[in-house]
Short mmCIF file of C-alpha atoms and ligand atoms in Angstrom, two decimals:
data_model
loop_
_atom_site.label_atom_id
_atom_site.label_comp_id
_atom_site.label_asym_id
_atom_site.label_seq_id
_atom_site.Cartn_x
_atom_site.Cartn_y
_atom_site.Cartn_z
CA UNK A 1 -22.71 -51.74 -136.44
CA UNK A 2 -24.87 -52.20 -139.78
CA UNK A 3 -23.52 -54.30 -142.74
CA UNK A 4 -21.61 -52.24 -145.51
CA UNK A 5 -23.72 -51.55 -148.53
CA UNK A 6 -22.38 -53.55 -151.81
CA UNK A 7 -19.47 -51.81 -153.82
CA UNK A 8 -16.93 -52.51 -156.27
CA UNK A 9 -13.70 -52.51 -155.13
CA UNK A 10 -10.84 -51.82 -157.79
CA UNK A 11 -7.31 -52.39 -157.26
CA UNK A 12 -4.94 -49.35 -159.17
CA UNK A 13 -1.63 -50.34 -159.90
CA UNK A 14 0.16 -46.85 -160.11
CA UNK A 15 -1.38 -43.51 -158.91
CA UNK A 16 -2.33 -42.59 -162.40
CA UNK A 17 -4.30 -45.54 -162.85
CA UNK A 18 -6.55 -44.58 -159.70
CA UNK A 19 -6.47 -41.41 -160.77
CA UNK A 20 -8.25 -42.78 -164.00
CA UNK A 21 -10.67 -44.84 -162.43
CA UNK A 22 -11.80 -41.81 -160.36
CA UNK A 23 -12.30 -40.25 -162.88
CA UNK A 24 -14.26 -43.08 -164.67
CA UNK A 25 -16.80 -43.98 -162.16
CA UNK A 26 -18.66 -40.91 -160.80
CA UNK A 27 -18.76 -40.88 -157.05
CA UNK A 28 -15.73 -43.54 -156.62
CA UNK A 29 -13.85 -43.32 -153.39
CA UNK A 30 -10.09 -44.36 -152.45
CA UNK A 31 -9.65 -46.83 -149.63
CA UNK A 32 -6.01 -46.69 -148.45
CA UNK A 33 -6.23 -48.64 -145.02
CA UNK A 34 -10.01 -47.91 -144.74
CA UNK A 35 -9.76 -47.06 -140.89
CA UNK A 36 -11.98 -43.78 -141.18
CA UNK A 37 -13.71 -44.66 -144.14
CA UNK A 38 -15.14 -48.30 -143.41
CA UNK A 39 -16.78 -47.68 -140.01
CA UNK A 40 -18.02 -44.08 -141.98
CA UNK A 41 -19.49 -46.38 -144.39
CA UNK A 42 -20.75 -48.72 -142.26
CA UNK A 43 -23.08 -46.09 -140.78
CA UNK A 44 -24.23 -45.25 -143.45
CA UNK A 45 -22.07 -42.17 -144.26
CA UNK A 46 -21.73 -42.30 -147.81
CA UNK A 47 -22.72 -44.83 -150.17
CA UNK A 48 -20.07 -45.18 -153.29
CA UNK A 49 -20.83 -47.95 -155.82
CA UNK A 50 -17.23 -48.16 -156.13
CA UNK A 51 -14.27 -48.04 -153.62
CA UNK A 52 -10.80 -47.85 -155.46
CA UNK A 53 -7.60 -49.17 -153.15
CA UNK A 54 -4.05 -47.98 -153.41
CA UNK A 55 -2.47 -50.27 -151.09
CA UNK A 56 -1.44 -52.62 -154.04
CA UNK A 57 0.46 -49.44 -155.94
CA UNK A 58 4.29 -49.62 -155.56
CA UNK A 59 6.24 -47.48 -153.57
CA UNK A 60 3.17 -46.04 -152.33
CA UNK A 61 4.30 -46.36 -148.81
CA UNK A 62 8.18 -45.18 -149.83
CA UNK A 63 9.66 -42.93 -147.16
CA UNK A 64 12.64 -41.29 -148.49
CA UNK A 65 15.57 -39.20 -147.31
CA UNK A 66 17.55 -36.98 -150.00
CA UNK A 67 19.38 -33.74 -150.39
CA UNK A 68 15.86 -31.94 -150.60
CA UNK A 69 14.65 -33.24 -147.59
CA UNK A 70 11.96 -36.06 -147.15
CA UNK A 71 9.34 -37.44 -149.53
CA UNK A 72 6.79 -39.60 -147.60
CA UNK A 73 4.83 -41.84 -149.80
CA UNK A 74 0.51 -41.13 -148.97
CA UNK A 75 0.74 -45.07 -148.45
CA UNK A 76 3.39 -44.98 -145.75
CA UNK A 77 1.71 -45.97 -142.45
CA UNK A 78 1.61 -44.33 -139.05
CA UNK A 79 3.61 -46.88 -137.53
CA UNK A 80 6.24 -46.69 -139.81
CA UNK A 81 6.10 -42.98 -139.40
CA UNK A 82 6.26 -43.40 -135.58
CA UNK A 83 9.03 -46.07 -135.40
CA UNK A 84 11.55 -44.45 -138.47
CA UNK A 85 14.36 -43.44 -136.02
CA UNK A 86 15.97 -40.33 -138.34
CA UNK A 87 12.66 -39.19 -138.83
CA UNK A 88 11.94 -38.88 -135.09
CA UNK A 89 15.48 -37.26 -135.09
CA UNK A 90 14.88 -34.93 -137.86
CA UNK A 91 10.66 -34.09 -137.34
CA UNK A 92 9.66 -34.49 -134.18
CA UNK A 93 6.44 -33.91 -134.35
CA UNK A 94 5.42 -35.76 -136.89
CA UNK A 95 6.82 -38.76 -135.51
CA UNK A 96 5.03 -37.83 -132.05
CA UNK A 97 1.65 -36.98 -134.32
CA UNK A 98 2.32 -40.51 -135.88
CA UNK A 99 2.47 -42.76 -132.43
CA UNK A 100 -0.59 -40.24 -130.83
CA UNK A 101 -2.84 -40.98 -133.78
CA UNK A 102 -5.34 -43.72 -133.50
CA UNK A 103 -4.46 -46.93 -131.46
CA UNK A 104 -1.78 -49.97 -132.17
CA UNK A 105 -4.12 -52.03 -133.93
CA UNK A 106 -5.12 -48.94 -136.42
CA UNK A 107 -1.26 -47.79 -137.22
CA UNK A 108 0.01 -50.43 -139.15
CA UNK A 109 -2.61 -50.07 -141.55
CA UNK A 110 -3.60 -46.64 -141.33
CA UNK A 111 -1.88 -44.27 -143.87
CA UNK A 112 -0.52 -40.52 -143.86
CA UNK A 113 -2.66 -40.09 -147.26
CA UNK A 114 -5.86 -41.01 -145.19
CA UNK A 115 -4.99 -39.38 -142.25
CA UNK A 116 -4.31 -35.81 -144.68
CA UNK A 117 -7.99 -36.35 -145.93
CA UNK A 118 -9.77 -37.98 -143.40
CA UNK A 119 -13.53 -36.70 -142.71
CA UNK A 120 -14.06 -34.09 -140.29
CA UNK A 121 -16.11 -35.01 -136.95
CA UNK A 122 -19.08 -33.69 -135.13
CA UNK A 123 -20.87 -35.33 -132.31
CA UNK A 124 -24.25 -35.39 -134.61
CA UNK A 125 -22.84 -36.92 -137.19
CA UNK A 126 -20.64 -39.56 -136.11
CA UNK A 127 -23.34 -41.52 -135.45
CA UNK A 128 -25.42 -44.59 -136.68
CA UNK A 129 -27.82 -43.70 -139.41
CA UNK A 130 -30.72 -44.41 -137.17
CA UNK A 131 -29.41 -41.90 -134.92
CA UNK A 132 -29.20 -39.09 -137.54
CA UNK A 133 -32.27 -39.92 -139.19
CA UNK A 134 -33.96 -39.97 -135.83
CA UNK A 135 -32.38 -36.28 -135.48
CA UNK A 136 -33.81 -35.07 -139.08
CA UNK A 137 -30.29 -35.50 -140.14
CA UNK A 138 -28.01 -32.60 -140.69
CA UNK A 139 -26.75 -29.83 -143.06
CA UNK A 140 -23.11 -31.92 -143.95
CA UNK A 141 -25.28 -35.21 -144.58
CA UNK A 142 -28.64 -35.70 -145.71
CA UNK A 143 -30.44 -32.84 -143.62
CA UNK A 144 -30.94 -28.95 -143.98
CA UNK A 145 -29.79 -27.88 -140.14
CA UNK A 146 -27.00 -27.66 -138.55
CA UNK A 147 -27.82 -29.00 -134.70
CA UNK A 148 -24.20 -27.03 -134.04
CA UNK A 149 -25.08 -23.34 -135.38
CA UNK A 150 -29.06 -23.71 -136.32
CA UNK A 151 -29.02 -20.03 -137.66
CA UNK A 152 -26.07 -20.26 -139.70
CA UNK A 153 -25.67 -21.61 -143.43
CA UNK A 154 -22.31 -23.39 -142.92
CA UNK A 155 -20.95 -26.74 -141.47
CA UNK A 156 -18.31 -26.49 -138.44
CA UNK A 157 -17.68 -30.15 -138.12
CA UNK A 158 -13.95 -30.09 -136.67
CA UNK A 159 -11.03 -31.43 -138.83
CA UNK A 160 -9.35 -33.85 -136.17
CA UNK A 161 -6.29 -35.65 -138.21
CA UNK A 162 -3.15 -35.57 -136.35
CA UNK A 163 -0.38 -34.96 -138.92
CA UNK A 164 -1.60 -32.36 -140.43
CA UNK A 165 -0.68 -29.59 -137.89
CA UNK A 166 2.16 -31.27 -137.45
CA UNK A 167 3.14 -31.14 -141.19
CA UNK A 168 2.22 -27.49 -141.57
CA UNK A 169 4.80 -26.73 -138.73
CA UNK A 170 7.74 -28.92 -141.16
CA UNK A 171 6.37 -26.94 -144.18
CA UNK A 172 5.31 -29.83 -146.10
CA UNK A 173 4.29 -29.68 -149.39
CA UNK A 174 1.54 -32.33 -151.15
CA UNK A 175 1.88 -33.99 -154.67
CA UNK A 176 -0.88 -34.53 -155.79
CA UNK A 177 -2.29 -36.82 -159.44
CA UNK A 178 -5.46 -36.26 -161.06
CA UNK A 179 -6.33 -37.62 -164.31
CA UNK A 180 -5.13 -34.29 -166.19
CA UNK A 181 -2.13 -34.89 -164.61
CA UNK A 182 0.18 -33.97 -161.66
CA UNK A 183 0.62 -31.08 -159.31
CA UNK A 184 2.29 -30.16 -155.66
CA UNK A 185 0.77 -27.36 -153.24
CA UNK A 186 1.85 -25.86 -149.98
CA UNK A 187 -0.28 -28.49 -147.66
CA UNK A 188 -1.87 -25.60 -145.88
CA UNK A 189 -3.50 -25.09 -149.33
CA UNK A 190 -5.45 -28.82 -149.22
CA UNK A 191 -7.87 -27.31 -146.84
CA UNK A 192 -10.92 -25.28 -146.59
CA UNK A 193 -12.68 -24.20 -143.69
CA UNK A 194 -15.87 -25.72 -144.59
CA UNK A 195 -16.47 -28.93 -142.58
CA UNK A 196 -19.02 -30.31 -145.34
CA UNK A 197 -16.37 -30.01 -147.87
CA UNK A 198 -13.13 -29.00 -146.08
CA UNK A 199 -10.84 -30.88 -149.25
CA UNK A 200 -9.72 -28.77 -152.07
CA UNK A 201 -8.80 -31.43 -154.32
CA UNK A 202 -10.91 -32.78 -157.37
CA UNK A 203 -13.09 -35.80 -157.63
CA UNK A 204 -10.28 -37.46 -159.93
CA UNK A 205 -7.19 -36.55 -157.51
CA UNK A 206 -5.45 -38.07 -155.14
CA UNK A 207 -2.91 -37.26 -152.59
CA UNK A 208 0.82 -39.43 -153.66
CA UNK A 209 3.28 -38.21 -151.32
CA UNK A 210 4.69 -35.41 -148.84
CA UNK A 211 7.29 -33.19 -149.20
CA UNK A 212 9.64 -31.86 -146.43
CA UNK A 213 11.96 -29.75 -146.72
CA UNK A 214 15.64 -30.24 -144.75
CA UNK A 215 14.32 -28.21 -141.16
CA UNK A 216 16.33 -24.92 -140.13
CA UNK A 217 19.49 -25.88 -137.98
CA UNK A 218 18.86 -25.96 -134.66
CA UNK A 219 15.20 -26.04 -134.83
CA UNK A 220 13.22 -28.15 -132.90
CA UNK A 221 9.43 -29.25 -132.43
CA UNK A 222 7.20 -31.75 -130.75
CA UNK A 223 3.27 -32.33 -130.86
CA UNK A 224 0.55 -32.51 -128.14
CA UNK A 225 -2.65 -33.49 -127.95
CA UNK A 226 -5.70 -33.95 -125.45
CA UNK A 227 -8.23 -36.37 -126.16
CA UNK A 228 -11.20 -37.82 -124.34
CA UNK A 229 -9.28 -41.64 -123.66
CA UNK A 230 -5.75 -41.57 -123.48
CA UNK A 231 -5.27 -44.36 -125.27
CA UNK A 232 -6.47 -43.90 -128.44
CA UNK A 233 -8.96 -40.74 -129.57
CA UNK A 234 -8.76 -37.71 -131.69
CA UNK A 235 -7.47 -34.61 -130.44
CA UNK A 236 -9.77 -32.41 -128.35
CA UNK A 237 -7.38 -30.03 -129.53
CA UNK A 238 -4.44 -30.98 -131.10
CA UNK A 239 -0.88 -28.66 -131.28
CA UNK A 240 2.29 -28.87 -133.37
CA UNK A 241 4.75 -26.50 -132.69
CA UNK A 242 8.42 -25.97 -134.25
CA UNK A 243 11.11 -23.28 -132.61
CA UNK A 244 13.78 -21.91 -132.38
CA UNK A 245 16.35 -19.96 -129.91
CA UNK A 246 19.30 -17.99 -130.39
CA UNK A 247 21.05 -15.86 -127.36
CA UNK A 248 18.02 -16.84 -124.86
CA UNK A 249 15.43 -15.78 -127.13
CA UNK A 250 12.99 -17.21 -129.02
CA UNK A 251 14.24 -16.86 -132.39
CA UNK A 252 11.54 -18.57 -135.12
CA UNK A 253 7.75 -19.99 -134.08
CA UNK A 254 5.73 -21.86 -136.05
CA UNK A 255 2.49 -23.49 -134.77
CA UNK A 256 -0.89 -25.37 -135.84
CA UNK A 257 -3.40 -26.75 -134.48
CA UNK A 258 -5.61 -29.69 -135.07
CA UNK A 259 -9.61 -30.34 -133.55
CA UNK A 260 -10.43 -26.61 -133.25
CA UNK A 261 -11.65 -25.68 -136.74
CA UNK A 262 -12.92 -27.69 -140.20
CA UNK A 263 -9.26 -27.08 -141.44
CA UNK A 264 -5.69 -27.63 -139.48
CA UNK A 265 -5.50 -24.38 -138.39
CA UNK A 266 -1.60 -22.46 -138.94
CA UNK A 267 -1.50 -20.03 -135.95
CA UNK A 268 -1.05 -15.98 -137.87
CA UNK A 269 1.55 -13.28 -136.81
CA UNK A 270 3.72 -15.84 -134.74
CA UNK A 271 6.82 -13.36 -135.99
CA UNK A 272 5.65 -11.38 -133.59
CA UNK A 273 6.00 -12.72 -130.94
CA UNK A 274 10.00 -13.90 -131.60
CA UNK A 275 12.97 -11.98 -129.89
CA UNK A 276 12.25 -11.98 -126.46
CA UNK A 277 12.86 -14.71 -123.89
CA UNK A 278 10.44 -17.86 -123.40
CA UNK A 279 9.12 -16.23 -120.09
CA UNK A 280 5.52 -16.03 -118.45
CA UNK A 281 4.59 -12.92 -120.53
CA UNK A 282 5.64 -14.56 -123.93
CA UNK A 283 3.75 -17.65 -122.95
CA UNK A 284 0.93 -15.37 -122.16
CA UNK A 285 0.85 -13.55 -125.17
CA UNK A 286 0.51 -16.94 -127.30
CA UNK A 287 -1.80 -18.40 -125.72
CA UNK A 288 -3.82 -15.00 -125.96
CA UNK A 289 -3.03 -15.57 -130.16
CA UNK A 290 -4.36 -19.11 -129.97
CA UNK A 291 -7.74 -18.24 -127.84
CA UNK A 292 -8.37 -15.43 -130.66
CA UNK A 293 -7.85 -17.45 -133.63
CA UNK A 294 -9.56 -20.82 -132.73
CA UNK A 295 -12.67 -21.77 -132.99
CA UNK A 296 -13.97 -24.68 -131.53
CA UNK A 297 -17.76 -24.98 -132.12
CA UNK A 298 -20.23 -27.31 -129.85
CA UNK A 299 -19.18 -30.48 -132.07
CA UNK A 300 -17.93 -32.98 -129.25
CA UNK A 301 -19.21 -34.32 -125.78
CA UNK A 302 -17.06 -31.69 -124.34
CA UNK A 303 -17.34 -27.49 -124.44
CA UNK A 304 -15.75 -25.16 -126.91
CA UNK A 305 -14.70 -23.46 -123.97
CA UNK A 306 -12.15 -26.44 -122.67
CA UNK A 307 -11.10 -26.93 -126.00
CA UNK A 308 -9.75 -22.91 -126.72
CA UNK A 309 -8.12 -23.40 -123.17
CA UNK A 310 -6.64 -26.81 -123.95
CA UNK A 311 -5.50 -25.60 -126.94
CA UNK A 312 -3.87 -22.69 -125.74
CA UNK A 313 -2.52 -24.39 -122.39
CA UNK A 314 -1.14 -27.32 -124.53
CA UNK A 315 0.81 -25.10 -126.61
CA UNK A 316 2.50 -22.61 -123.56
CA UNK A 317 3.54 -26.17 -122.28
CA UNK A 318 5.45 -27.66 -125.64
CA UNK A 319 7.06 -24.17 -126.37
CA UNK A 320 8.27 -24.09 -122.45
CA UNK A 321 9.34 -27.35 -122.64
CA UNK A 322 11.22 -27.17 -125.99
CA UNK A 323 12.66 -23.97 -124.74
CA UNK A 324 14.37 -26.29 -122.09
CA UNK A 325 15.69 -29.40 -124.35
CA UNK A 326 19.12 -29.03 -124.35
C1 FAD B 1 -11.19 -45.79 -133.03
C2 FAD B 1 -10.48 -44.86 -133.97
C3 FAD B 1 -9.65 -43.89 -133.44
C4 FAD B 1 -9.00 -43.01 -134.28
N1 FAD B 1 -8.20 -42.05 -133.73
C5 FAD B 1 -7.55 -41.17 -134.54
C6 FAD B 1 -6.70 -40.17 -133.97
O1 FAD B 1 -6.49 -40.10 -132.75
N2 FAD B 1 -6.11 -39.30 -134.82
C7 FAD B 1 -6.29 -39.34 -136.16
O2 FAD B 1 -5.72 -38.51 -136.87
N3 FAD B 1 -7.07 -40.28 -136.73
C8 FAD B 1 -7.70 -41.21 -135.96
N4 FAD B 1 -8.50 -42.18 -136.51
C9 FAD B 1 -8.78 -42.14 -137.95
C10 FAD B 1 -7.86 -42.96 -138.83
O3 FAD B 1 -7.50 -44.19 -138.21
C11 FAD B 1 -6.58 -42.23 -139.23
O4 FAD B 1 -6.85 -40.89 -139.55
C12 FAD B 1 -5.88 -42.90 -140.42
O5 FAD B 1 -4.60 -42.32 -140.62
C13 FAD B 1 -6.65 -42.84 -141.72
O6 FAD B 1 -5.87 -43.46 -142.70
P1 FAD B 1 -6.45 -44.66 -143.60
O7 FAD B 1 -5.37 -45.07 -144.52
O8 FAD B 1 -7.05 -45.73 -142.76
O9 FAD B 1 -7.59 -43.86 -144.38
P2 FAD B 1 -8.89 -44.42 -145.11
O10 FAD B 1 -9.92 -44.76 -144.08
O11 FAD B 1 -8.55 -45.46 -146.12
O12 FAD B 1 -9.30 -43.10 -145.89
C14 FAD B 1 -9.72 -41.93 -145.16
C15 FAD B 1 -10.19 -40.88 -146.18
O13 FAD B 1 -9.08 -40.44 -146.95
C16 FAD B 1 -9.28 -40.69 -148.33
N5 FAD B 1 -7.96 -41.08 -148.85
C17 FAD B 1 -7.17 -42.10 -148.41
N6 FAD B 1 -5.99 -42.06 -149.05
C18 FAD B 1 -6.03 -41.01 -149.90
C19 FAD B 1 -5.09 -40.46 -150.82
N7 FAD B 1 -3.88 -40.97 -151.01
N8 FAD B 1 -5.47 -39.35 -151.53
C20 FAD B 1 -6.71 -38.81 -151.35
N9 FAD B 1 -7.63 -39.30 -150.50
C21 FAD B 1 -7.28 -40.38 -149.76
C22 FAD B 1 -10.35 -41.78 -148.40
O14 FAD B 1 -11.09 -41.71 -149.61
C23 FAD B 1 -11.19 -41.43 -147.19
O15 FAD B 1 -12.09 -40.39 -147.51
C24 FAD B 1 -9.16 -43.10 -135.69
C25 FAD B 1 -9.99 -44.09 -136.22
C26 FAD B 1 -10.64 -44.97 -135.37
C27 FAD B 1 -11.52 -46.03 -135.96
S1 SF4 B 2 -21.49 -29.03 -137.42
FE1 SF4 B 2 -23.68 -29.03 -137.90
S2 SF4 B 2 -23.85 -29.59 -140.09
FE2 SF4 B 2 -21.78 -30.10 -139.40
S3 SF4 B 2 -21.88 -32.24 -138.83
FE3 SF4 B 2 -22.27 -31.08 -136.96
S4 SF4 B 2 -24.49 -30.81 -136.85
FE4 SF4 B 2 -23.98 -31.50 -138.92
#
């Protein structure tokens, strides 16, 4: 892989002093564990003069337990995520998202801010910059076609983080700081289903921490994914899913999905589909839901077609099998 181009790399102390440096040199990016964003740079994906780490900012990686629920620091890594016992207890599957995410040298560094904002991914464009320039480059970098959709005006890159969906289904909300100063959103509201620009925060924000909220009683949830090597990848298709059951029926469904569209995708009308029994025709019907409402473009070495059926196949199997934990 090619040699990184020179930058500046500036260490903030607190949130609002990265905030400020954003803000003060145009074109800045943050660098929390720099596992997506290094080998991006070093092919040439983006060229900032300046890269501004967080990792030195206190409390950054905090993971916190309260009477509201849980506040996860952006800094906190996947491994900690994966290996905090009352947070496997509590969210499921965001500690499952946490372990799948990535491989065992990545998750001690890699961090739930990254992982929220992480690039999306497309087969032409996770490449070496020889490769892409030998392809005319492409609409989200540097070129005026997409290779994916030639006739269309818009990138469909896939997002492809794992905690996202996973997040959605716990009803997280995001703080965010920018240099004006602070807000929180519904997560759901971070994206945009634009895979060249699929982040709806400002150049001078950054992502501080995740909020959960205490999870219904009795409900439970779990994350899947299928990926090209088992060992480490991003999701093919990824699915969170959180449910519950009362007198043999399904009772409350939420689910999201992760690989199948520029933004995690939360599944629509899932109400519908509550007060009847987990059975063969419920299963049916939701995977039906999830084929309609994804969609996977041609942006990895395998078909869109594989992915809509993992995706739907992955998610019949978690609700089935939460519908059995006892
Ligand atoms: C071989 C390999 C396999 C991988 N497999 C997976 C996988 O299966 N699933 C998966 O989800 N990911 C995977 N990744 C990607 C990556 O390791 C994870 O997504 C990781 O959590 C990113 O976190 P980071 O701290 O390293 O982010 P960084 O690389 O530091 O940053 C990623 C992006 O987020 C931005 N950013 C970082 N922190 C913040 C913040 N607090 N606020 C706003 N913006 C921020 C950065 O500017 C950058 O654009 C893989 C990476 C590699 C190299
Ligand atoms: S979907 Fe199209 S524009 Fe987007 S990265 Fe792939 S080839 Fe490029």
């Amino acid at each position: 892989m090619p040699t990184l181009a020179p930058f500046t790399l500036h260490r903030a102390t607190s949130a609002t002093h990265a905030a400020a440096l954003l803000a003060r040199l145009p074109g800045a990016r943050i660098v929390a564990g720099g596992t997506d964003l290094v080998p991006n740079l070093r092919r040439g994906i983006g060229q900032p003069a300046a890269l501004v780490d967080v990792s030195s900012i206190a409390d950054f990686d905090a993971i916190v337990r309260d009477g509201d629920g849980w506040r996860i620091g952006a800094g906190a890594t996947l491994a900690a995520l994966a290996s905090d016992a009352a947070l496997a207890r509590e969210l499921p599957a965001l500690a499952q998202a946490a372990a799948s995410a990535a491989g065992p040298g990545h998750r001690p560094v890699a961090t739930l801010g990254g992982n929220l904002c992480l690039d999306t991914r497309c087969v032409f464009y996770n490449q070496s910059d020889w490769w892409r320039r030998s392809n005319d480059y492409c609409l989200k970098l540097g070129g005026s076609t997409c290779h994916v959709a030639p006739q269309g005006e818009r990138c469909h890159a896939a997002f492809s983080g794992d905690l996202a969906p996973a997040l959605l289904v716990h009803e997280a909300q995001i703080e965010v700081v920018g240099a004006n100063g602070a807000r929180c959103l519904p997560l759901a509201d971070l994206y945009l289903d634009d895979g060249a620009r699929h982040l709806a925060l400002a150049p001078d924000e950054l992502i501080v921490a995740a909020r959960i909220p205490p999870q219904p009683a009795g409900a439970r949830s779990g994350y899947r994914k299928a990926r090209v090597r088992g060992a480490m990848d991003f999701p093919l298709a990824g699915v969170a899913l959180r449910a519950s059951f009362a007198d043999g029926k399904l009772a409350t469904l939420r689910v999201a999905l992760s690989g199948t569209n520029s933004r995690p995708l939360p599944l629509a009308d899932t109400d519908a589909l509550c007060g009847t029994p987990v059975d063969d025709a419920l299963l049916a019907a939701l995977g039906k839901r999830i084929g309609k409402q994804v969609s996977p473009m041609r942006t990895t070495v395998t078909s869109s077609h594989y992915r809509r059926q993992v995706a739907m196949v992955l998610a019949q199997r978690l609700l089935r099998d939460l519908a059995a934990e006892r």
